Coordinates of C-alpha atoms in Angstrom, one line a residue:
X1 CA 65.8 7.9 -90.6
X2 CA 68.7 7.5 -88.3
X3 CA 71.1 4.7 -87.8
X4 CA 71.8 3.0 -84.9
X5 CA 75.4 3.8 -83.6
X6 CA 78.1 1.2 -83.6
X7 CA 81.6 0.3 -83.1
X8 CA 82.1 -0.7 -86.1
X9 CA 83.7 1.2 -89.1
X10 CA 82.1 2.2 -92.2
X11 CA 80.9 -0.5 -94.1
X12 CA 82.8 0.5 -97.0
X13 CA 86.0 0.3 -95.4
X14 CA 85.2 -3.3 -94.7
X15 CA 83.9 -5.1 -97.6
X16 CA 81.8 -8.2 -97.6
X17 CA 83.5 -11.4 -96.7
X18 CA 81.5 -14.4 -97.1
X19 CA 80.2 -16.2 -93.9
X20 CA 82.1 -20.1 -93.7
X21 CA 80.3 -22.3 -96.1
X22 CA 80.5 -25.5 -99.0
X23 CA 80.1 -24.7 -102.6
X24 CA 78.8 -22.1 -104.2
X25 CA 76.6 -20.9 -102.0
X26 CA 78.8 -19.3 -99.0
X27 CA 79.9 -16.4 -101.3
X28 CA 76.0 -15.7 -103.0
X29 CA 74.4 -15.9 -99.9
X30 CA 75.2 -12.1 -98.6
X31 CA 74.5 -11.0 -101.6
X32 CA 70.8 -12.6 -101.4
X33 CA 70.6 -11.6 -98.1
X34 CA 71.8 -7.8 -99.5
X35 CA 68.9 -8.1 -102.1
X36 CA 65.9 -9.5 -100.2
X37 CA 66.7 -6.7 -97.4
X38 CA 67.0 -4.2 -100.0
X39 CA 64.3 -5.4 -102.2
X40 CA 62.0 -6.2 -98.6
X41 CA 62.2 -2.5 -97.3
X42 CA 61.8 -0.9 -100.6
X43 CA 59.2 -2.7 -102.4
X44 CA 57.2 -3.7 -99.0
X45 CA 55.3 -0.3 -98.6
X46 CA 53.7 -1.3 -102.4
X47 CA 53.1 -4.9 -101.3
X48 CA 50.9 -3.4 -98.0
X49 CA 48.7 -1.8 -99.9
X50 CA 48.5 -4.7 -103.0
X51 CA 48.1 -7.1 -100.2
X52 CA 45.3 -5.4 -98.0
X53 CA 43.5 -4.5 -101.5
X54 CA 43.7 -7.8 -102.4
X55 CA 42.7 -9.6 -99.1
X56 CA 39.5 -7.1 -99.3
X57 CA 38.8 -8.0 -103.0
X58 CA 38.9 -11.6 -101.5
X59 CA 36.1 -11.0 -98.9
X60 CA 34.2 -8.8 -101.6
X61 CA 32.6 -11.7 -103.6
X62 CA 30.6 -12.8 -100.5
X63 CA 30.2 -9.3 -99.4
X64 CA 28.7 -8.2 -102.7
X65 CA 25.9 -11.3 -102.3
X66 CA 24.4 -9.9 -99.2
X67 CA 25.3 -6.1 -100.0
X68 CA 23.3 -6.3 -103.0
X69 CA 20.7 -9.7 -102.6
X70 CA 17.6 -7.7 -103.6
X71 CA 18.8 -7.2 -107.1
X72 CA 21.0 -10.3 -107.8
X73 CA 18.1 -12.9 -106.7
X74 CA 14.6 -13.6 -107.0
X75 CA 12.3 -15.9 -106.0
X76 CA 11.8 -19.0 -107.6
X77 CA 8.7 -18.3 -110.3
X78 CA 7.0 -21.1 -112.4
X79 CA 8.7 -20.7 -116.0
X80 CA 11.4 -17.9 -117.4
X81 CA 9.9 -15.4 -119.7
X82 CA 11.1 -15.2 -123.4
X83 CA 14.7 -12.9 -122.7
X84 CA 13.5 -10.4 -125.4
X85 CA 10.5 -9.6 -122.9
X86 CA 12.8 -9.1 -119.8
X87 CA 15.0 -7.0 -122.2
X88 CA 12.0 -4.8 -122.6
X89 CA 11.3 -4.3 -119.8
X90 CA 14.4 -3.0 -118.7
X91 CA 14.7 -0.6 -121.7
X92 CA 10.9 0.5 -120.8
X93 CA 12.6 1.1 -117.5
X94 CA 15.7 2.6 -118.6
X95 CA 15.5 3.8 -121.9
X96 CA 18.7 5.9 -121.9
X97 CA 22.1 4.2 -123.2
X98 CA 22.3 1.5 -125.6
X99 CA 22.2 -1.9 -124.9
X100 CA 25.7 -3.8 -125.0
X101 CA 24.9 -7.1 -123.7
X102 CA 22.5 -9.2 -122.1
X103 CA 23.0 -12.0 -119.4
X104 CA 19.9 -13.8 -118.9
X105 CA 19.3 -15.7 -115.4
X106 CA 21.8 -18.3 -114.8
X107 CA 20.3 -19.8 -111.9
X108 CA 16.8 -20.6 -110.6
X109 CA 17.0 -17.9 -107.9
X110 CA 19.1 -15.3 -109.7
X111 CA 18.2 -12.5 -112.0
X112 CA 18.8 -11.3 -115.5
X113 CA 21.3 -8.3 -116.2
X114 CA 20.8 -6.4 -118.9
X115 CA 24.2 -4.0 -119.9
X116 CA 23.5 -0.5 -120.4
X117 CA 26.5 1.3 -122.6
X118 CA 26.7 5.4 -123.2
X119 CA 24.7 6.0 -119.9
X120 CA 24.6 9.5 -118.8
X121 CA 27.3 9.4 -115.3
X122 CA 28.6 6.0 -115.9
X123 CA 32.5 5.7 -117.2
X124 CA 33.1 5.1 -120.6
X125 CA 34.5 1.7 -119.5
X126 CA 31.5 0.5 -117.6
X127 CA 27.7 -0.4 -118.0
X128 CA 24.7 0.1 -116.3
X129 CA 23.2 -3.4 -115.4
X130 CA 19.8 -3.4 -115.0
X131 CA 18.4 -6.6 -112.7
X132 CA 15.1 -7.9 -114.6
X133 CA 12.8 -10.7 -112.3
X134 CA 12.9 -13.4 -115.2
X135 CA 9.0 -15.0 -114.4
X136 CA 7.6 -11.8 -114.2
X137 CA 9.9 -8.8 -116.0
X138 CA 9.7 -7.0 -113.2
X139 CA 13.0 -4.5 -112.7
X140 CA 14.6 -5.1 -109.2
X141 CA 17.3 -2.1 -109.4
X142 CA 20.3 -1.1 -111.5
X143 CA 23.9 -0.9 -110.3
X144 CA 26.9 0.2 -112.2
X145 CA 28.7 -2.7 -113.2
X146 CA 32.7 -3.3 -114.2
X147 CA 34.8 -6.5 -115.7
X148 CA 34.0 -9.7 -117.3
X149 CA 33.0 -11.0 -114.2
X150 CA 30.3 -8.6 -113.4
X151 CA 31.7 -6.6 -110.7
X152 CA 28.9 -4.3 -108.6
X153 CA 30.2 -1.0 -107.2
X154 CA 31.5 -2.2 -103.7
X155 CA 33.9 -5.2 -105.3
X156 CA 34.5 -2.6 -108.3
X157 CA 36.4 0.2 -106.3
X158 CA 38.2 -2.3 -104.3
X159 CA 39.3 -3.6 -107.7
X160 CA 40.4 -0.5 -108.9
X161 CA 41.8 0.3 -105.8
X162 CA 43.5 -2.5 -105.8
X163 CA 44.9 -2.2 -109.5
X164 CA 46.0 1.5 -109.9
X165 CA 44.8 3.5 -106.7
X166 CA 42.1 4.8 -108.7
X167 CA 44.8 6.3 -110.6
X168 CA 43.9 5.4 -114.2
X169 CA 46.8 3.7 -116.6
X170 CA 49.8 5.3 -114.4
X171 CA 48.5 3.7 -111.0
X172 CA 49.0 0.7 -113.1
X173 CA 52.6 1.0 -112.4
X174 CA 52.2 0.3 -108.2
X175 CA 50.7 -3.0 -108.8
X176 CA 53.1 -3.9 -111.4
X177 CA 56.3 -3.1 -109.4
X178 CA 54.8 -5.1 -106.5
X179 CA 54.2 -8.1 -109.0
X180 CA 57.5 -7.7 -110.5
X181 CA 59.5 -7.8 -107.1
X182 CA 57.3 -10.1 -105.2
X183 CA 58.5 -13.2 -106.9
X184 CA 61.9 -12.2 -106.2
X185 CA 61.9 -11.6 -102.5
X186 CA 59.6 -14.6 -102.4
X187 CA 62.5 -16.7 -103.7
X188 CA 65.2 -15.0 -102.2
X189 CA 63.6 -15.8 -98.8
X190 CA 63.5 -19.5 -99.5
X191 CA 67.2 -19.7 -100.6
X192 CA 68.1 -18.5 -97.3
X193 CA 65.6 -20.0 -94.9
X194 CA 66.7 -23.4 -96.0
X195 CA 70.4 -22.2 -96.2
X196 CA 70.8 -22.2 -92.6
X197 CA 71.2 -24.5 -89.8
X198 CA 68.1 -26.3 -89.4
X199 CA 68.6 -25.6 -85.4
X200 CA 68.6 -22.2 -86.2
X201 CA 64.6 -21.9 -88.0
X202 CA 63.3 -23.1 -84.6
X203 CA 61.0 -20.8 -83.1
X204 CA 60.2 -22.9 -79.7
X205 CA 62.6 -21.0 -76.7
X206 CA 62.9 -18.4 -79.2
X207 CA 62.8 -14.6 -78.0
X208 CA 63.6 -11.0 -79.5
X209 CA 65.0 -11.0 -83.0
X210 CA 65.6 -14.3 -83.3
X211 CA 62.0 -15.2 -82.7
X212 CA 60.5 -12.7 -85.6
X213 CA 62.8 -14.1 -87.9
X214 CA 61.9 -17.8 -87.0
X215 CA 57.6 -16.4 -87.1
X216 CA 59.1 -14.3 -90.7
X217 CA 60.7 -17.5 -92.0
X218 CA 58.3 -19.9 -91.2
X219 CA 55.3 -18.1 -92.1
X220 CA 57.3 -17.4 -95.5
X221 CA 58.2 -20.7 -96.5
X222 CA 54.5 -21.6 -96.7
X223 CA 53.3 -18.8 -98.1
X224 CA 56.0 -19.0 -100.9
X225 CA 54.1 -20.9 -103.5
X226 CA 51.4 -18.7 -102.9
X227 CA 53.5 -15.8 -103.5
X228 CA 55.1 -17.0 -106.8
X229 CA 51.8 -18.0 -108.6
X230 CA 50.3 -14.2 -108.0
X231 CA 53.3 -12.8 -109.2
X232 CA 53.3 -14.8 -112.4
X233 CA 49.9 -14.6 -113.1
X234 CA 49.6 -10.9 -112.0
X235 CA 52.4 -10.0 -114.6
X236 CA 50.3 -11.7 -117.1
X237 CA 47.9 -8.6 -117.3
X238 CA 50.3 -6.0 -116.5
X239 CA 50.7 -3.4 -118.9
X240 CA 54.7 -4.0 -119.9
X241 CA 55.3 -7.5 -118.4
X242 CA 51.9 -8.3 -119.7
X243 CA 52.2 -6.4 -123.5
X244 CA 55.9 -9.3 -123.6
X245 CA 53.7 -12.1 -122.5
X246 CA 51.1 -11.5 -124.8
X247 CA 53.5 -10.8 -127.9
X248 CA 55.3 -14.2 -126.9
X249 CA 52.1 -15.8 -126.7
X250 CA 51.5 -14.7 -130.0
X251 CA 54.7 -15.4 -131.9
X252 CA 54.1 -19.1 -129.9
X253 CA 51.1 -19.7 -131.7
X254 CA 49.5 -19.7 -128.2
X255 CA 47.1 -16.6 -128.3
X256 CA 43.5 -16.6 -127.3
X257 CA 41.9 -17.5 -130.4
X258 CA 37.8 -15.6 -130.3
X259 CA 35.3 -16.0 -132.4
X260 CA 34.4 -14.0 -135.7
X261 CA 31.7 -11.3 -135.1
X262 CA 31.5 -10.6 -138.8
X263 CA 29.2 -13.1 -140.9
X264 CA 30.9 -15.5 -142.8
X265 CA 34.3 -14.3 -141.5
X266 CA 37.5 -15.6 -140.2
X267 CA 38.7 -15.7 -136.3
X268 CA 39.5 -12.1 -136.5
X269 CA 36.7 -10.7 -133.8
X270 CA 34.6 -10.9 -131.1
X271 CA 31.8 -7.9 -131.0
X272 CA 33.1 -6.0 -128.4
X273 CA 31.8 -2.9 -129.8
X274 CA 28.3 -4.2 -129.9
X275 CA 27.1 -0.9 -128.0
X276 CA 26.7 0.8 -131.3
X277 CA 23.9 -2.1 -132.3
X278 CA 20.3 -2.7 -132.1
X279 CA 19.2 -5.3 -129.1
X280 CA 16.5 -6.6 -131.3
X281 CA 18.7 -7.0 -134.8
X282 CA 17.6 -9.3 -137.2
X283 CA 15.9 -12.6 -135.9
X284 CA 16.0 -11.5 -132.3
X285 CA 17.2 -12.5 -128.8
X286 CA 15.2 -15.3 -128.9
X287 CA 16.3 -17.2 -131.7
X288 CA 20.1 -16.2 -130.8
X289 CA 20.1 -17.9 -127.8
X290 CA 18.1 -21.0 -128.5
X291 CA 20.5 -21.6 -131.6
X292 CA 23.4 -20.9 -129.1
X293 CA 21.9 -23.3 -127.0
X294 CA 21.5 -25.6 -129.8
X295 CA 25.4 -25.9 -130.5
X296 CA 25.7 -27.0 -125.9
X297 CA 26.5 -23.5 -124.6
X298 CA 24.5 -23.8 -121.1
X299 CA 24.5 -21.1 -118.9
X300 CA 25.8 -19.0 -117.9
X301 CA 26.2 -17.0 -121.2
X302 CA 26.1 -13.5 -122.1
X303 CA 24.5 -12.4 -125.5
X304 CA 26.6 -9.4 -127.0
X305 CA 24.4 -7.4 -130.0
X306 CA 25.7 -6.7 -133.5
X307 CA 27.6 -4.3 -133.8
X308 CA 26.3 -3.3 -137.0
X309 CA 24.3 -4.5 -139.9
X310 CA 27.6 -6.8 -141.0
X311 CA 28.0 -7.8 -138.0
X312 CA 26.9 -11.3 -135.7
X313 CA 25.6 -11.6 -132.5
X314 CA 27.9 -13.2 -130.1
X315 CA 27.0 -15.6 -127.3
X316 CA 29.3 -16.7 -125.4
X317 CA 29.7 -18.7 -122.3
X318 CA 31.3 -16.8 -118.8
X319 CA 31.9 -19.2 -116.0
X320 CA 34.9 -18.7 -114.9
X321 CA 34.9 -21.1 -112.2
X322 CA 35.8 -24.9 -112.2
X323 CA 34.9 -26.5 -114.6
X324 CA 35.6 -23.3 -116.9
X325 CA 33.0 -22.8 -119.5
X326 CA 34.2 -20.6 -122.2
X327 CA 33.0 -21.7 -125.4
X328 CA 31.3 -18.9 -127.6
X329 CA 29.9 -18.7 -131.3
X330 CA 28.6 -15.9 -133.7
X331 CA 24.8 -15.9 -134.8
X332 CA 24.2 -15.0 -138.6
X333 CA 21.2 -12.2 -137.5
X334 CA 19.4 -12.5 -140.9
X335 CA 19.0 -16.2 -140.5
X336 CA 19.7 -17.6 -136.2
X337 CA 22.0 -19.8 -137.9
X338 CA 25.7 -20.4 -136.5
X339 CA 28.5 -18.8 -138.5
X340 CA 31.4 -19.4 -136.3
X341 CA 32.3 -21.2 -133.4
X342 CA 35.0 -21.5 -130.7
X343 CA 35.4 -24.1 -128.1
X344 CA 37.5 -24.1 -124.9
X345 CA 38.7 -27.1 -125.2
X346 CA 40.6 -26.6 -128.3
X347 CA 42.4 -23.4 -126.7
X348 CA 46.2 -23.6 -127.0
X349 CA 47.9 -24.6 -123.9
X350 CA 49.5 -21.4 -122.6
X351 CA 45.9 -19.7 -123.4
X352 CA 44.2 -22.3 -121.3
X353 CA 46.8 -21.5 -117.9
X354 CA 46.2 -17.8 -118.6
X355 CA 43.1 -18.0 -118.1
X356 CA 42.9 -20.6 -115.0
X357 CA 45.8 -18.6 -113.8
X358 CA 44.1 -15.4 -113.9
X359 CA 40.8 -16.3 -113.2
X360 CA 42.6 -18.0 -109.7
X361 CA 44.5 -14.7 -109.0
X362 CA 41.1 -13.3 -108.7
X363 CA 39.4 -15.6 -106.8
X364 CA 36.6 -17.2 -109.3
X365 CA 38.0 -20.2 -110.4
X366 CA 37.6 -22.5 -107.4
X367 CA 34.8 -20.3 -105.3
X368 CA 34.9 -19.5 -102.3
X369 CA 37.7 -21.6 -101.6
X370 CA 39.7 -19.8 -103.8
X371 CA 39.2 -16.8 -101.7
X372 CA 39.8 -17.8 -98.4
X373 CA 43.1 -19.2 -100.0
X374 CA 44.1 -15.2 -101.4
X375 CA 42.8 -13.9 -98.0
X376 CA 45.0 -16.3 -96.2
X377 CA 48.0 -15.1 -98.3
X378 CA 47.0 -11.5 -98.3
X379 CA 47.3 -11.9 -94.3
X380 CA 50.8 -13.7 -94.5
X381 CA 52.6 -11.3 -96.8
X382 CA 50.7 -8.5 -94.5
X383 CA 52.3 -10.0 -91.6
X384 CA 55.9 -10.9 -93.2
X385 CA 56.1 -6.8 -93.7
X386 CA 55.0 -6.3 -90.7
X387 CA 57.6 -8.4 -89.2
X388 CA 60.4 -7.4 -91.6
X389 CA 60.6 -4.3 -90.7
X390 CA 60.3 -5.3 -86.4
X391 CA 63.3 -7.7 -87.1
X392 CA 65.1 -4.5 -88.9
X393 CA 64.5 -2.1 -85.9
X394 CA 65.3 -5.0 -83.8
X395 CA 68.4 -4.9 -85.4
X396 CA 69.7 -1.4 -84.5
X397 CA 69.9 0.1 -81.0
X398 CA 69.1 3.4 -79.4
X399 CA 65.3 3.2 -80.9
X400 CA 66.6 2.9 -83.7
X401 CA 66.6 1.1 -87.4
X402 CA 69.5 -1.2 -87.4
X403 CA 72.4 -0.8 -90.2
X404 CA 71.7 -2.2 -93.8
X405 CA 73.4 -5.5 -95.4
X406 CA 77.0 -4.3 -95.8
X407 CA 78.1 -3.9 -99.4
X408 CA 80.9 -5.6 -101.8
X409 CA 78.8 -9.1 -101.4
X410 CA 79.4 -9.4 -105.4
X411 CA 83.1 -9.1 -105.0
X412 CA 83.1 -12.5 -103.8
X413 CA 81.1 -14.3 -106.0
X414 CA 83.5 -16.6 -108.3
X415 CA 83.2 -15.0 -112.3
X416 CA 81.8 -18.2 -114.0
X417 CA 78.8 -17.8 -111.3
X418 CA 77.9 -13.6 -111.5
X419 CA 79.0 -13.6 -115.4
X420 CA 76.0 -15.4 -115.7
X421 CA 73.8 -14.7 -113.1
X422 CA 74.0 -11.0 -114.3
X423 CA 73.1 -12.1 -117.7
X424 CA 70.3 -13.7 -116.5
X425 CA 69.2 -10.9 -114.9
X426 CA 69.4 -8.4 -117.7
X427 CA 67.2 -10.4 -119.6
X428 CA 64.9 -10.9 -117.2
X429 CA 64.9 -7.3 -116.6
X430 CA 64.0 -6.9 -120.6
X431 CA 61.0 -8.8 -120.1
X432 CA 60.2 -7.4 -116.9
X433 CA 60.6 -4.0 -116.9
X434 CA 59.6 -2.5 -113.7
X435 CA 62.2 -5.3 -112.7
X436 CA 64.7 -4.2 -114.3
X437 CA 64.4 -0.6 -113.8
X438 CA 64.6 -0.2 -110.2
X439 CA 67.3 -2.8 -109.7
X440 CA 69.5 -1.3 -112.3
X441 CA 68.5 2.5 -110.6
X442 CA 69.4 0.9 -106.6
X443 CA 72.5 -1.1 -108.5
X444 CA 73.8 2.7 -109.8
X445 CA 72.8 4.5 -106.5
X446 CA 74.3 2.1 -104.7
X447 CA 77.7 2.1 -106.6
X448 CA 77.9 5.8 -106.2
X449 CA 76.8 5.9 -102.2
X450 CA 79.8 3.6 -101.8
X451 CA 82.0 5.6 -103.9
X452 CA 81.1 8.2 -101.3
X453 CA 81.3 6.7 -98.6
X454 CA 84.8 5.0 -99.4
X455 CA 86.0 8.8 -100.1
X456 CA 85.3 10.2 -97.1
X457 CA 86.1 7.0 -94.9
X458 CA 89.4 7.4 -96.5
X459 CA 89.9 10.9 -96.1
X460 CA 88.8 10.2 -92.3
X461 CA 90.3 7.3 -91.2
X462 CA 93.3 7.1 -93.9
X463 CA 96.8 7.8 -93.0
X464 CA 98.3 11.5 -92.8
X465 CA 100.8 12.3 -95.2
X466 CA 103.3 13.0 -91.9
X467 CA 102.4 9.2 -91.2
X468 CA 103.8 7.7 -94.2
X469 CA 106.6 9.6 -93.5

């Protein structure tokens, strides 16, 4: 990538100098500038594909209704069948697999899914739903299914897609470095939007450079909030960020308490391995769910099997959306009576905002709403890269990309301000790994490209021997 030419010596002959300001804000200001340009042009090609990922994942929910109609609804019978008769007919239909859950028909119109583990060309971490008419048990298709929230193949590969590029675990690592550094050049674009002249944001008579940055800056001051609540809450499942959150959680006392899936037991288990269990255990479906229904868990639930003979069935509650219904409790299978119970409402705090935090990132919690909100701020931080880079090459000349933020911008920050902010930083980079990493990799690169570049500046512009003579 070439830089455009310039009458100006190398940037390491001329350090920093920090533009006319009050406080202490004229000398960190290049240096924000330094890292938000730095930060923008590095991290940006991660946040294009997070973004457009995300904005599709957005658009998926409604997409997914019509793509797939036939199987999700029905229409509207007399009376619901008994769910253990809907459960056989979809294991009359599809006998292979085991049966690792069951979610009977929330809704007038909409169908019963019954979850298919073990099935023969479906991954280990996904089920076969099969889509059951509950008047009349008749089987309306089968889809591969992913997630707690029931995801059908289209919205599935955009979510993986959008997680780890379909990657596995390691992918893991793009959206976790765009989480990581989103908040940051969120922030850093605020400090210096409002840190200049309020005659300067205009974008009215505006043209050229000026102009994109007055469309950037607007657009990004908006979009801000936006930007800092998906970082936060997409950190919060993150595989380092989120392993720290979660062990802080726990040493808080502010874990996600779930109920016990063994009979009689404490809080220590919630049947997720239920795919190694008989459907039809004990007292049945039947009795599970009207004793479930006894203790106020309305729909929609899902009924999880015992794992094993020592084992409860679980019911448990799955709206996400508002108002969030996620109370569960365990069903002794040798007598349909309740052995445990856990109710949402007596969640610790920070459990509580993980999951409405989470569940908002993803666009359940408020609807459809909540997804034209991410779509809107999908399209903003699409646009803010997009016009990032434009004000860069409309920085340089010749067709070309204009020079970076000069270096030495920390020289000039006072000590009892960078002794500080540095500590801060370290231990924010602790917590935040993929943080920490790549600002301490640029910081070192950086140090020894100017080491460089003050070597042979000197050696080319510095004074001959017969000149100090």
């Amino acid at each position: 990538m070439s830089i455009a030419p310039t009458t100006e010596t190398d940037e390491s002959t001329r350090p920093v100098t920090a533009a006319p300001g009050r406080g202490a804000w004229a000398p960190l200001r290049p240096l924000v500038l330094r890292l938000h340009f730095y930060a923008g042009v590095l991290v940006a090609p991660f946040l294009l594909v997070a973004a457009t990922t995300g904005f599709l994942y957005a658009a998926s929910f409604q997409a997914e209704k019509i793509l797939y109609s036939h199987e999700m609804t029905v229409p509207v019978g007399d009376e619901k069948l008994p769910i253990s008769e809907q459960v056989a007919a979809a294991r009359k239909a599809h006998p292979e697999g085991t049966v690792s859950a069951v979610r009977p028909s929330p809704e007038d119109d909409e169908t019963t899914r019954v979850m298919l583990s073990g099935v023969s060309g479906i991954g280990e971490t996904h089920t076969l739903a099969v889509f059951v008419d509950p008047y009349t048990a008749k089987v309306r298709g089968a889809l591969e299914q992913y997630g707690s929230t029931g995801a059908l193949p289209l919205r599935t590969w955009i979510d993986e897609f959008h997680a780890n590029l379909k990657l596995g675990d390691n992918g893991r690592l793009y959206s976790e470095l765009a989480a990581s550094w989103l908040w940051v050049i969120a922030a850093g674009g605020l400090v210096l939007w409002f840190g200049r002249r309020r005659s300067q944001r205009k974008i009215r008579g505006t043209s050229g450079r000026r102009r994109t940055l007055g469309l950037h800056g607007t657009v990004g001051v908006w979009a801000a909030l936006g930007f800092l609540f998906l970082s936060a809450t997409g950190l919060t499942w993150s595989t380092y960020a989120g392993a720290n959150i979660d062990e802080l959680r726990t040493s808080l006392r502010q874990a996600t308490p779930s109920v016990s899936a063994t009979t009689g037991g404490e809080h220590s288990g919630h049947g997720a391995g239920a795919a190694e269990g008989g459907v039809e255990h004990g007292v049945g479906l039947d009795k599970v769910l009207a004793a479930a229904r006894a203790k106020g868990l309305g729909d929609p639930v899902e009924i999880v099997p015992p794992a094993d003979a020592s084992s409860a069935y679980v019911v448990r509650q799955v709206q996400r959306s508002w108002p969030t219904k996620q109370d569960a409790v365990a069903v002794d299978p040798t007598t349909g009576e309740v052995a445990d119970t856990v109710r949402f409402a007596d969640y610790p705090v920070l459990a509580k905002l993980t999951r409405w935090g989470i569940d908002a990132h993803t666009g359940v919690l408020f609807g459809i709403v909540n997804q034209l909100v991410l779509m809107a701020l999908a399209l903003s931080l699409i646009l803010l890269i997009l016009w990032g880079y434009r004000m860069w090459w409309q920085r340089g000349r010749a067709s070309a990309f204009g020079r970076p933020v000069p270096r030495g911008a920390w020289q000039q920050v006072p000590a009892h301000v960078l002794v500080p902010l540095m500590a801060g930083i370290a231990v924010l980079g602790y917590f935040v790994p993929l943080l920490g990493i790549p600002l301490a990799a640029f910081i070192a690169v950086d140090v020894v490209l100017g080491e460089i570049a003050y070597r042979r500046g000197k050696r080319t512009y510095g004074p001959s021997k017969e000149a100090v003579k």
